[in-house]
Amino acid sequence: MEQSNPSPGDLNEVLERHGRDPSRLLQVLREIQEIHGWIAPESIDRLADELNLPRARVEGVIGFYSFLHAEPVGQYRLLFSDNITDRMLGNQDLIEYLCNKLWLERGHVSEDGLVSVDTTSCTGLCDQGPAMLANGWAIPRLTRERLDAIVELVLQKLPVTLWPAELFMIEDNIRHSHILLANAMQPGDALRAAIAQVCVPGSAVEAAANERSWREGIPSVELCAPLATLEEIKRSNLRGRGGAGFTTGLKWEACRNAPGGEDNRTRYVVCNADEGEPGTFKDRVLLTTKADLLFEGMTLCAYAINAKQGFLYLRGEYRYLLEPLNAILQRRRAANLLGADILGQAGFDFDIEIHLGAGDYVCGEESALIESLEGKRGIPRNRPPYPVTHGYLQRPTTVNNVETFCAAALVGLHGGDWYRGIGTAKSAGTKILSVSGDCARPGIYEYPFGVSVRQVLEDCGAENTLAVQISGPSGVCIGADEFDRRIAFEDLATAGAFMVFDESRDMFEVAHNFAHFFAHESCGFCTPCRVGTAMLQATMDKIAAGHGTQYDLAEIDQLNRILLQSAHCGLGHTACNPTLDTLKRFRPTYERRLKSHDFEPAFDLDGALATARRMTGRDDAGAHLSTETES
Ligand SMILES: Cc1cc2nc3c(=O)[nH]c(=O)nc-3n(C[C@H](O)[C@H](O)[C@H](O)COP(=O)(O)O)c2cc1C
Ligand code: SF4
């Protein structure tokens, strides 16, 4: 990636590719940055002009996304993943080593404009960290030797796309599979099964009859098949795997029942592949190894809810998956599994497009994701209305996690009864866990719901385990006395992260890292979260520096109450979870850092004024203050 100024030709080509559509602004900006390394003021002017958008809107979008830059950030931008698991694997030493080798300071661009080194939130490679992104391309398993090789490549000014492929080799690490990871379904199997369904007595037939007015003349068996598919999804008791656990069949039904425009087909299917929760990487593996299953699930959803267009929202950190996934989509189009009249079913038209994110955790929240899909800043919307009625471009939209769509495809193939026979009474099917941290075999584990934490620890080779962080920073931290608890919606609900900490770890440090994560990722839209996450970070920094008091610990509780009551989205609601969980279970690790007396302000006013006092020759703090008072 050259740090260059835009040529009118480049910009024109990108704009043409996106039909000069303002809702493609994020994709256009990403592509321009991929060519030039940054987005120059002239590009911003031209984009605003050509897309008929206020300049401030274009600047606002660039400013929102951490992977977009309105200033040069170096020809090579090296971003270390800074999740707690990367830290446990020594990323801080490696950052220092690399900065020393390149003669630069962390967070700054080298004087010749060649390179910068900084950190980013979790890159989804916790099973093979420490990891980094080099101009957006993921590099796992960093060591000093691998960094030496990277320094050589940077100094030779070789484009990242020409660096040795071996550097970018990412493993799937599937350790334990069950129905989903083990399935041997051929592309199209689930769709054929869905299309072949015949009318069943009961609600599906009745519902189909009600639809007759808008599809007059089509035999009832065809009317019935999408509804029968919907019934199977409902019967399966499948619940969303992205965190909230909403019942998938009900979501699809609500979307299908919402008015879909003049043709009643203007609905959207959106796959949430943002996977930003630190410690979660199962969607990465599903996208790599089960993309056909995912696309099959999305197509099945389109069939059931009567939609024409789908989007896969792929997190920016998984940029390297874009071309392989597009190739699979292309293959599916050629096999008539996407496009017009899919598998010969008249009127069953559906296609999928991939949108790349640009590095913001909050964009995983479904309404923020939709904003981002529309080319805007990823700020969560007010809800209601919900995306099922007012989603992408204010049309009915079903948003589901990658794993949910994969599971839906299996339901389409084997039926709802089969699926709900797996797992527990309240949690049907299987759950894929992303296991990382202190264990011999980090990687991907799929179990029927109901598996105990102890079983997973045994399987992954964890020893002397002190704690497990379930479902990432926004989830729950449990200690050894709770290892018989079960992974299930009725006990430990999880989006998938399973981070293991052994007895050598200090759980304060874990919570400290997570407090920084939330403060960094708060989108800043609402004051309670913007200020609250910053205050939490400042309090944890203060405790880490040995200046904390019992008063500060009590304040965290108060902060949590405020965030729960007044934050706009789930990020703010969960920001205090790791601190409160570790405080409850591992309080001594906080207390041994505290000062004995009661209160010390987090902001040192006297210290902050010291420079001004020195500059004005008024060195004595007391004298200074009394002078101020007197005058
Ligand atoms: C801050 C935040 C981040 C989220 N990130 C993700 C994510 O990366 N992937 C995901 O599937 N869901 C994420 N969610 C949940 C989504 O809002 C939504 O519930 C989910 O995509 C619905 O899919 P499901 O029903 O299949 O679970 C996030 C929610 C919040 C509040
Ligand atoms: S709670 Fe935080 S992340 Fe969510 S909208 Fe408010 S500021 Fe943004």
XYZ file of C-alpha atoms and ligand atoms in Angstrom:
670
model
C 0.000 0.000 0.000
C 1.565 3.229 -1.156
C 0.848 6.414 0.809
C -0.159 8.357 -2.251
C -2.513 11.062 -3.340
C -5.665 10.021 -5.174
C -5.873 10.108 -8.932
C -9.252 11.057 -10.397
C -9.247 7.735 -12.290
C -8.967 5.599 -9.138
C -11.769 7.413 -7.440
C -13.981 7.235 -10.489
C -13.454 3.513 -10.801
C -14.382 2.899 -7.153
C -17.437 5.137 -7.406
C -18.563 3.395 -10.583
C -18.188 -0.010 -8.965
C -20.596 1.132 -6.257
C -23.065 2.782 -8.606
C -22.379 6.214 -7.061
C -24.746 5.150 -4.314
C -24.365 7.211 -1.105
C -25.340 4.170 0.975
C -22.071 2.567 -0.254
C -19.989 5.327 1.323
C -18.214 3.040 3.808
C -17.267 0.539 1.109
C -16.083 3.355 -1.169
C -13.940 4.842 1.610
C -12.437 1.457 2.451
C -11.475 0.833 -1.148
C -9.973 4.277 -1.614
C -7.933 3.770 1.518
C -6.780 0.357 0.293
C -5.367 2.063 -2.794
C -3.838 5.156 -1.174
C -3.247 4.194 2.452
C -5.390 7.096 3.688
C -8.233 9.324 2.568
C -6.858 12.651 1.402
C -8.794 15.957 1.695
C -9.186 16.084 -2.112
C -10.851 12.648 -2.020
C -13.232 13.812 0.693
C -14.163 16.862 -1.400
C -14.788 14.801 -4.491
C -16.752 12.121 -2.674
C -18.998 14.687 -1.045
C -19.530 16.236 -4.449
C -20.118 13.054 -6.440
C -22.317 11.369 -3.838
C -24.183 14.569 -3.117
C -23.427 14.346 0.594
C -22.387 17.101 2.988
C -18.609 17.074 3.460
C -19.208 16.792 7.220
C -21.052 13.504 6.671
C -18.068 12.008 4.818
C -15.664 13.286 7.472
C -17.967 12.010 10.217
C -17.913 8.500 8.764
C -14.114 8.525 8.416
C -13.748 9.783 11.980
C -16.025 7.088 13.367
C -14.245 3.991 12.058
C -10.891 3.176 13.577
C -9.535 1.640 10.336
C -10.216 4.766 8.254
C -7.751 7.650 8.281
C -7.991 11.243 7.137
C -4.249 11.641 7.786
C -1.293 9.567 6.586
C -0.570 6.706 8.997
C 2.550 5.318 7.365
C 3.040 3.202 4.284
C 2.992 0.208 6.631
C 0.521 0.291 9.505
C 1.232 -2.488 11.993
C -1.518 -2.971 14.575
C -0.978 -5.440 17.389
C -4.071 -7.206 18.715
C -4.354 -6.142 22.353
C -6.778 -8.616 23.881
C -5.874 -10.030 27.302
C -4.932 -13.352 25.647
C -2.443 -11.545 23.385
C -0.995 -9.926 26.499
C -0.733 -13.307 28.209
C 1.237 -14.495 25.171
C 3.683 -11.603 25.467
C 2.465 -8.991 22.979
C 3.745 -6.087 25.115
C 7.351 -7.325 24.864
C 6.936 -7.847 21.155
C 5.565 -4.332 20.610
C 8.553 -2.879 22.411
C 10.926 -5.115 20.456
C 9.427 -4.041 17.130
C 9.413 -0.351 18.020
C 13.083 -0.556 19.022
C 13.986 -2.309 15.779
C 12.164 0.306 13.729
C 13.378 3.215 15.842
C 9.938 4.542 16.530
C 7.515 5.240 19.329
C 4.294 3.292 19.703
C 1.380 5.258 18.233
C 3.586 7.469 16.034
C 4.480 7.379 12.355
C 8.210 7.136 11.581
C 9.765 10.409 10.458
C 10.148 9.165 6.877
C 6.427 8.285 6.838
C 7.247 4.635 6.238
C 5.731 2.804 9.180
C 3.665 3.082 12.356
C 3.112 0.611 15.190
C 0.041 0.679 17.409
C -2.574 -1.567 19.001
C -6.136 -2.510 18.124
C -8.865 -4.469 19.916
C -9.039 -8.270 19.615
C -8.444 -9.467 16.044
C -10.199 -12.832 16.477
C -7.006 -14.884 16.550
C -6.851 -15.678 20.276
C -6.103 -19.352 19.621
C -2.937 -18.384 17.725
C -1.771 -15.102 19.174
C -0.030 -12.844 19.600
C -1.437 -11.454 16.385
C -1.281 -8.267 14.326
C -2.796 -6.638 11.283
C -0.320 -5.420 8.663
C -2.199 -2.923 6.505
C -5.337 -4.827 7.473
C -4.010 -8.330 6.738
C -3.948 -10.672 9.731
C -0.668 -12.253 10.888
C -0.855 -14.840 13.726
C 1.711 -16.466 16.073
C 4.107 -13.530 16.325
C 7.586 -14.134 17.685
C 10.737 -12.046 17.646
C 11.925 -14.070 14.652
C 8.751 -13.380 12.717
C 8.994 -9.692 13.621
C 12.585 -9.646 12.310
C 11.261 -10.950 8.994
C 8.509 -8.292 8.992
C 11.043 -5.515 9.655
C 13.099 -6.703 6.669
C 10.027 -6.660 4.428
C 9.071 -3.173 5.605
C 12.581 -1.826 5.026
C 12.615 -3.392 1.555
C 9.306 -1.578 0.963
C 7.720 -4.732 -0.402
C 3.896 -4.391 -0.638
C 2.143 -6.440 2.062
C 0.265 -8.389 -0.611
C 3.650 -9.747 -1.777
C 4.891 -10.819 1.666
C 5.466 -14.586 2.062
C 2.148 -16.463 2.346
C 3.536 -18.412 5.291
C 3.302 -15.272 7.465
C -0.459 -15.154 6.966
C -1.216 -18.860 7.528
C -4.174 -19.069 9.910
C -5.174 -22.405 11.417
C -8.753 -23.565 11.960
C -7.950 -25.552 15.129
C -11.233 -27.511 15.206
C -10.786 -29.719 18.297
C -14.263 -31.030 18.985
C -17.071 -31.231 16.454
C -20.664 -32.396 16.618
C -23.473 -31.813 14.109
C -22.497 -28.479 12.676
C -18.768 -28.669 12.246
C -18.994 -32.358 11.298
C -21.776 -32.057 8.712
C -21.086 -33.334 5.223
C -23.991 -31.611 3.507
C -23.610 -30.849 -0.179
C -24.333 -27.285 -1.331
C -28.068 -27.059 -2.100
C -29.176 -30.024 0.050
C -31.058 -27.924 2.613
C -32.656 -25.771 -0.083
C -33.805 -28.812 -2.047
C -35.249 -30.296 1.135
C -37.089 -27.054 1.889
C -38.493 -26.704 -1.626
C -39.611 -30.331 -1.615
C -41.684 -29.928 1.537
C -45.373 -30.608 1.038
C -48.208 -28.901 2.815
C -48.731 -30.146 6.316
C -52.079 -29.888 8.047
C -52.464 -27.024 10.439
C -51.168 -23.530 10.764
C -48.851 -23.546 7.760
C -51.695 -24.355 5.372
C -53.901 -21.788 6.959
C -51.217 -19.166 6.781
C -50.538 -20.072 3.161
C -54.198 -19.599 2.325
C -54.030 -16.120 3.806
C -51.167 -15.295 1.476
C -53.112 -16.389 -1.605
C -54.200 -12.849 -2.457
C -50.644 -11.740 -3.275
C -49.545 -14.886 -5.100
C -52.661 -15.814 -6.946
C -52.394 -18.584 -9.468
C -49.451 -20.356 -7.827
C -50.210 -23.916 -6.733
C -50.704 -24.299 -2.997
C -47.751 -26.654 -2.614
C -45.381 -23.798 -3.608
C -47.151 -21.344 -1.354
C -46.761 -23.721 1.448
C -43.076 -24.611 1.233
C -41.659 -21.345 2.632
C -44.169 -21.431 5.442
C -43.419 -25.055 6.141
C -39.747 -24.076 6.348
C -40.632 -21.352 8.803
C -42.619 -23.853 10.853
C -39.608 -26.186 11.002
C -37.374 -23.362 12.224
C -39.939 -22.531 14.905
C -40.330 -26.191 15.837
C -36.558 -26.547 16.224
C -36.488 -24.023 19.101
C -33.327 -22.598 17.556
C -32.177 -19.464 19.400
C -29.754 -16.839 18.174
C -26.060 -17.493 18.739
C -24.938 -13.842 18.680
C -25.524 -13.277 22.380
C -29.114 -12.272 23.106
C -30.576 -15.714 22.334
C -33.778 -14.526 20.668
C -35.904 -17.323 19.149
C -34.964 -17.470 15.477
C -38.319 -18.739 14.167
C -40.184 -15.890 15.836
C -37.757 -13.340 14.418
C -38.156 -14.743 10.906
C -41.929 -14.845 11.260
C -42.131 -11.226 12.450
C -40.007 -10.179 9.485
C -42.113 -12.159 7.024
C -45.307 -10.640 8.426
C -44.000 -7.052 8.144
C -45.066 -5.250 4.923
C -42.404 -5.759 2.269
C -43.122 -2.921 -0.141
C -44.992 -2.987 -3.427
C -43.736 -6.401 -4.523
C -43.934 -7.664 -0.912
C -40.379 -8.924 -1.386
C -38.407 -5.900 -0.194
C -37.038 -7.568 2.874
C -33.413 -8.158 3.758
C -31.421 -11.019 5.219
C -28.317 -9.845 7.065
C -25.617 -12.064 8.485
C -23.776 -10.543 11.417
C -20.144 -11.590 10.974
C -18.762 -8.678 12.966
C -17.434 -10.983 15.700
C -15.845 -8.216 17.759
C -16.272 -9.668 21.248
C -12.740 -10.274 22.577
C -12.053 -13.996 22.834
C -14.547 -14.974 20.112
C -13.297 -16.499 16.869
C -15.775 -19.288 16.041
C -17.403 -17.267 13.233
C -13.980 -16.886 11.624
C -13.677 -20.683 11.519
C -17.254 -21.131 10.262
C -16.621 -18.557 7.516
C -13.452 -20.406 6.558
C -14.731 -23.978 6.704
C -18.548 -23.806 6.461
C -19.294 -20.874 4.171
C -21.626 -22.986 2.009
C -23.640 -23.939 5.063
C -23.870 -20.278 6.081
C -24.983 -19.108 2.624
C -27.445 -22.000 2.521
C -28.907 -20.834 5.857
C -29.193 -17.252 4.587
C -30.900 -18.447 1.401
C -33.265 -20.608 3.417
C -34.118 -17.553 5.491
C -34.818 -15.557 2.322
C -37.102 -18.383 1.184
C -38.967 -18.430 4.493
C -39.353 -14.668 4.932
C -39.743 -13.799 1.239
C -36.656 -11.626 0.711
C -34.641 -10.824 -2.392
C -31.408 -9.425 -1.034
C -28.918 -10.536 1.564
C -25.772 -8.990 3.069
C -22.891 -10.551 4.879
C -21.387 -7.916 7.170
C -17.795 -9.077 7.525
C -15.617 -7.486 10.176
C -12.692 -5.500 8.779
C -10.215 -7.725 10.643
C -11.339 -10.629 8.412
C -10.464 -8.748 5.225
C -8.449 -11.765 4.083
C -11.675 -13.785 3.801
C -13.305 -11.409 1.318
C -12.017 -12.935 -1.929
C -12.498 -16.600 -0.878
C -16.064 -15.859 0.257
C -16.838 -13.978 -2.949
C -15.535 -16.968 -4.913
C -17.954 -19.246 -3.056
C -20.838 -16.883 -3.779
C -19.842 -16.923 -7.428
C -19.788 -20.728 -7.457
C -23.234 -20.804 -5.865
C -24.562 -18.409 -8.510
C -23.201 -20.671 -11.231
C -24.969 -23.642 -9.585
C -28.277 -21.702 -9.464
C -28.150 -21.697 -5.654
C -28.268 -17.900 -5.826
C -29.711 -15.563 -8.434
C -33.035 -15.875 -10.262
C -35.436 -18.827 -9.897
C -33.169 -20.646 -7.489
C -33.139 -24.412 -8.145
C -35.855 -23.916 -10.747
C -38.312 -22.513 -8.205
C -40.143 -19.781 -10.129
C -39.930 -16.420 -8.360
C -37.397 -17.565 -5.779
C -34.780 -14.867 -6.477
C -32.102 -14.055 -3.963
C -28.504 -12.898 -3.898
C -25.906 -12.057 -1.268
C -23.397 -9.221 -1.162
C -20.484 -8.852 1.242
C -19.901 -5.596 3.106
C -16.658 -5.049 4.977
C -16.641 -3.309 8.337
C -13.884 -0.936 9.356
C -12.995 -1.817 12.914
C -15.633 -0.965 15.500
C -17.009 -3.369 18.098
C -20.303 -1.519 18.477
C -21.105 -2.251 14.814
C -21.881 -5.811 15.952
C -25.013 -4.455 17.632
C -27.642 -5.179 15.002
C -29.072 -1.678 14.539
C -25.561 -0.137 14.491
C -24.620 -2.766 11.922
C -27.556 -1.720 9.752
C -26.507 1.933 10.011
C -23.033 0.878 8.939
C -24.469 -1.151 6.038
C -26.210 2.043 4.939
C -22.829 3.787 4.807
C -23.256 5.781 8.004
C -21.530 5.930 11.365
C -22.307 2.763 13.314
C -24.392 4.281 16.083
C -27.107 2.030 17.549
C -30.646 3.139 16.718
C -33.463 3.759 19.135
C -35.539 0.608 19.452
C -38.440 0.043 18.863
C -38.989 -0.062 15.985
C -36.894 -3.213 15.601
C -35.044 -4.299 12.468
C -37.649 -6.987 11.703
C -40.026 -4.184 10.711
C -37.706 -1.189 10.126
C -34.213 -2.410 9.330
C -31.989 -1.797 6.296
C -33.343 1.264 4.451
C -36.292 1.104 6.903
C -37.440 -2.212 5.398
C -38.068 -5.494 7.259
C -34.696 -7.086 7.993
C -33.655 -10.309 9.682
C -30.245 -10.083 11.336
C -28.695 -13.324 12.543
C -25.303 -14.503 13.656
C -23.137 -16.731 11.412
C -23.639 -19.759 13.644
C -27.425 -19.221 13.744
C -27.680 -19.345 9.934
C -25.487 -22.462 9.814
C -27.726 -24.169 12.385
C -30.847 -23.059 10.464
C -29.495 -24.795 7.341
C -29.213 -28.044 9.312
C -32.778 -27.618 10.561
C -33.868 -27.133 6.944
C -32.230 -30.416 6.053
C -33.071 -32.631 9.034
C -36.168 -30.955 10.503
C -37.062 -29.190 13.715
C -37.746 -32.289 15.810
C -34.308 -33.691 15.046
C -32.676 -30.442 16.060
C -34.496 -29.911 19.316
C -33.697 -33.489 20.307
C -30.100 -32.288 20.764
C -29.053 -30.235 23.796
C -31.313 -29.427 26.755
C -35.055 -28.777 27.029
C -34.532 -24.997 26.964
C -31.440 -24.839 24.761
C -31.817 -26.801 21.542
C -28.871 -27.909 19.436
C -25.178 -27.335 19.875
C -22.934 -24.422 20.803
C -19.568 -23.634 19.338
C -17.030 -22.339 21.828
C -13.890 -20.349 21.055
C -11.449 -21.644 23.664
C -8.328 -19.617 24.408
C -5.966 -18.692 27.230
C -4.240 -21.073 29.614
C -4.865 -24.473 28.064
C -2.895 -26.961 26.021
C -5.349 -27.094 23.100
C -6.926 -23.712 22.301
C -9.353 -23.728 19.381
C -12.923 -24.470 18.383
C -15.130 -26.882 20.342
C -18.714 -27.801 19.449
C -20.874 -29.446 22.133
C -24.571 -30.123 22.627
C -25.923 -27.451 24.994
C -25.668 -28.582 28.611
C -21.954 -29.398 28.594
C -20.270 -28.442 31.876
C -17.451 -25.927 32.100
C -15.406 -28.637 33.808
C -15.793 -30.926 30.769
C -14.599 -28.219 28.388
C -11.613 -27.479 30.640
C -10.707 -31.151 30.660
C -11.012 -31.451 26.869
C -8.874 -28.400 26.147
C -6.145 -29.486 28.544
C -6.522 -26.721 31.115
C -4.785 -27.244 34.460
C -4.924 -25.369 37.761
C -7.641 -23.137 36.389
C -8.448 -20.099 38.469
C -11.253 -18.590 36.378
C -13.063 -18.759 33.062
C -14.447 -15.716 31.285
C -17.574 -16.902 29.507
C -18.878 -14.916 26.509
C -16.098 -12.311 26.517
C -15.858 -9.079 28.531
C -19.608 -8.475 28.225
C -20.275 -11.953 29.666
C -19.544 -13.484 33.037
C -16.404 -14.491 34.923
C -16.664 -17.650 37.039
C -14.318 -19.186 39.594
C -13.423 -22.826 40.346
C -16.441 -23.404 42.617
C -18.714 -22.874 39.589
C -17.062 -25.193 37.068
C -19.989 -27.632 37.250
C -22.234 -24.981 35.744
C -23.477 -25.673 32.237
C -23.240 -23.910 28.903
C -26.930 -23.289 28.162
C -29.317 -20.346 27.932
C -30.775 -21.356 31.302
C -27.385 -21.291 33.042
C -24.324 -19.821 31.322
C -25.536 -18.195 28.117
C -22.703 -17.364 25.748
C -21.951 -15.942 22.349
C -18.997 -18.335 22.302
C -15.898 -16.959 24.031
C -14.350 -19.240 26.651
C -11.160 -17.650 28.031
C -9.209 -19.714 30.533
C -7.032 -18.191 33.281
C -4.829 -20.366 35.455
C -3.604 -19.733 38.991
C -0.599 -17.753 37.789
C -2.913 -14.992 36.509
C -4.001 -11.852 38.249
C -7.722 -11.331 37.608
C -7.412 -7.599 38.314
C -5.200 -7.332 35.221
C -7.841 -9.150 33.186
C -10.583 -6.740 34.295
C -8.205 -3.806 33.778
C -7.658 -4.826 30.152
C -11.431 -5.182 29.608
C -12.102 -1.733 31.137
C -9.721 -0.261 28.539
C -11.502 -2.236 25.835
C -14.920 -0.776 26.696
C -13.606 2.782 27.004
C -11.905 2.430 23.620
C -14.959 0.919 21.923
C -17.668 3.189 23.376
C -19.035 4.971 20.321
C -19.513 8.150 22.345
C -23.107 8.697 21.281
C -24.577 8.749 24.772
C -23.016 10.580 27.694
C -23.486 7.911 30.392
C -21.484 5.368 28.378
C -18.907 7.806 26.996
C -18.177 9.254 30.416
C -18.924 6.103 32.404
C -16.521 3.849 30.495
C -13.817 6.546 30.696
C -14.395 6.832 34.458
C -14.215 3.069 34.865
C -10.953 3.023 32.937
C -9.561 5.897 35.046
C -10.578 4.120 38.263
C -8.918 0.872 37.181
C -5.787 2.798 36.145
C -5.795 4.489 39.519
C -6.089 1.179 41.376
C -3.347 -0.304 39.171
C -1.082 2.618 40.060
C -1.625 1.959 43.769
C -3.764 5.039 44.411
C -7.179 3.346 44.697
C -9.279 3.282 47.860
C -12.342 1.450 49.183
C -14.318 4.489 48.076
C -13.359 3.780 44.437
C -14.545 0.195 44.687
C -17.917 1.346 46.012
C -18.146 3.908 43.193
C -17.926 1.143 40.564
C -21.226 -0.251 41.830
C -22.806 3.160 41.489
C -21.376 3.574 37.987
C -22.824 0.220 36.983
C -26.283 1.265 38.158
C -26.111 4.444 36.080
C -24.933 2.586 32.982
C -27.622 -0.066 33.329
C -30.315 2.567 33.641
C -29.235 5.078 31.073
C -26.813 3.694 28.478
C -28.278 3.479 25.001
C -27.089 -0.015 24.042
C -25.680 -3.300 25.322
C -22.085 -2.057 25.283
C -22.792 0.441 28.045
C -25.015 -2.008 29.923
C -22.286 -4.619 30.192
C -19.172 -2.443 30.542
C -18.871 -2.923 34.318
C -19.478 -6.712 34.235
C -15.835 -7.855 34.281
C -14.885 -5.468 37.080
C -17.866 -6.388 39.244
C -17.470 -10.131 38.593
C -13.783 -10.136 39.481
C -14.399 -7.881 42.473
C -16.976 -10.341 43.755
C -14.874 -13.430 43.218
C -11.294 -12.186 43.523
C -11.559 -9.158 45.821
C -8.126 -9.626 47.452
C -6.409 -8.866 44.134
C -8.039 -5.413 44.261
C -7.574 -4.855 47.976
C -3.872 -5.499 48.038
C -3.466 -2.615 45.582
C -5.497 -0.128 47.623
C -4.181 2.705 49.783
C -5.105 2.508 53.433
C -6.836 5.890 53.681
C -10.263 6.603 52.322
C -10.267 8.848 49.280
C -7.992 10.200 46.623
C -9.425 11.928 43.551
C -8.904 10.109 40.218
C -7.849 13.441 38.703
C -4.754 15.036 40.224
C -5.487 18.772 39.867
C -2.338 19.797 41.662
C -0.188 17.581 39.428
C -1.911 18.876 36.303
C -1.112 22.477 37.281
C 2.528 21.744 38.091
C 3.829 22.601 34.604
C 1.989 25.920 34.578
C 3.442 26.751 38.003
C 6.949 25.957 36.849
C 6.549 28.072 33.705
C 5.312 31.056 35.679
C 7.948 30.641 38.361
C 5.348 29.901 41.050
C 6.720 26.574 42.206
C 5.216 26.399 45.625
C 1.718 24.900 45.383
C 0.523 26.389 48.658
C 1.840 29.863 47.825
C 0.267 29.635 44.384
C -3.129 28.690 45.742
C -3.115 31.382 48.422
C -2.083 34.027 45.854
C -4.997 32.952 43.623
C -7.390 33.201 46.551
C -6.144 36.583 47.599
C -6.331 38.135 44.152
C -22.127 -4.072 21.594
C -22.719 -5.273 20.924
C -21.946 -6.025 20.039
C -22.490 -7.138 19.399
N -21.701 -7.861 18.549
C -22.226 -8.924 17.902
C -21.429 -9.662 16.981
O -20.246 -9.368 16.771
N -22.003 -10.718 16.352
C -23.321 -11.062 16.560
O -23.815 -11.997 15.945
N -24.087 -10.384 17.424
C -23.572 -9.320 18.092
N -24.372 -8.612 18.942
C -25.786 -9.014 19.070
C -26.620 -8.424 17.925
O -27.096 -7.140 18.307
C -27.850 -9.286 17.572
O -28.521 -9.606 18.750
C -27.468 -10.564 16.855
O -26.703 -10.321 15.703
C -28.744 -11.286 16.428
O -28.425 -12.530 15.872
P -28.878 -13.887 16.555
O -30.356 -13.752 16.834
O -28.573 -14.928 15.552
O -28.100 -14.018 17.822
C -23.840 -7.506 19.631
C -24.615 -6.763 20.522
C -24.059 -5.668 21.172
C -24.909 -4.887 22.132
S -24.060 2.771 25.192
Fe -21.994 3.323 24.506
S -21.698 2.180 22.628
Fe -23.901 2.170 23.055
S -24.692 3.974 21.966
Fe -24.168 4.698 24.004
S -22.058 5.463 23.772
Fe -22.480 4.177 22.013
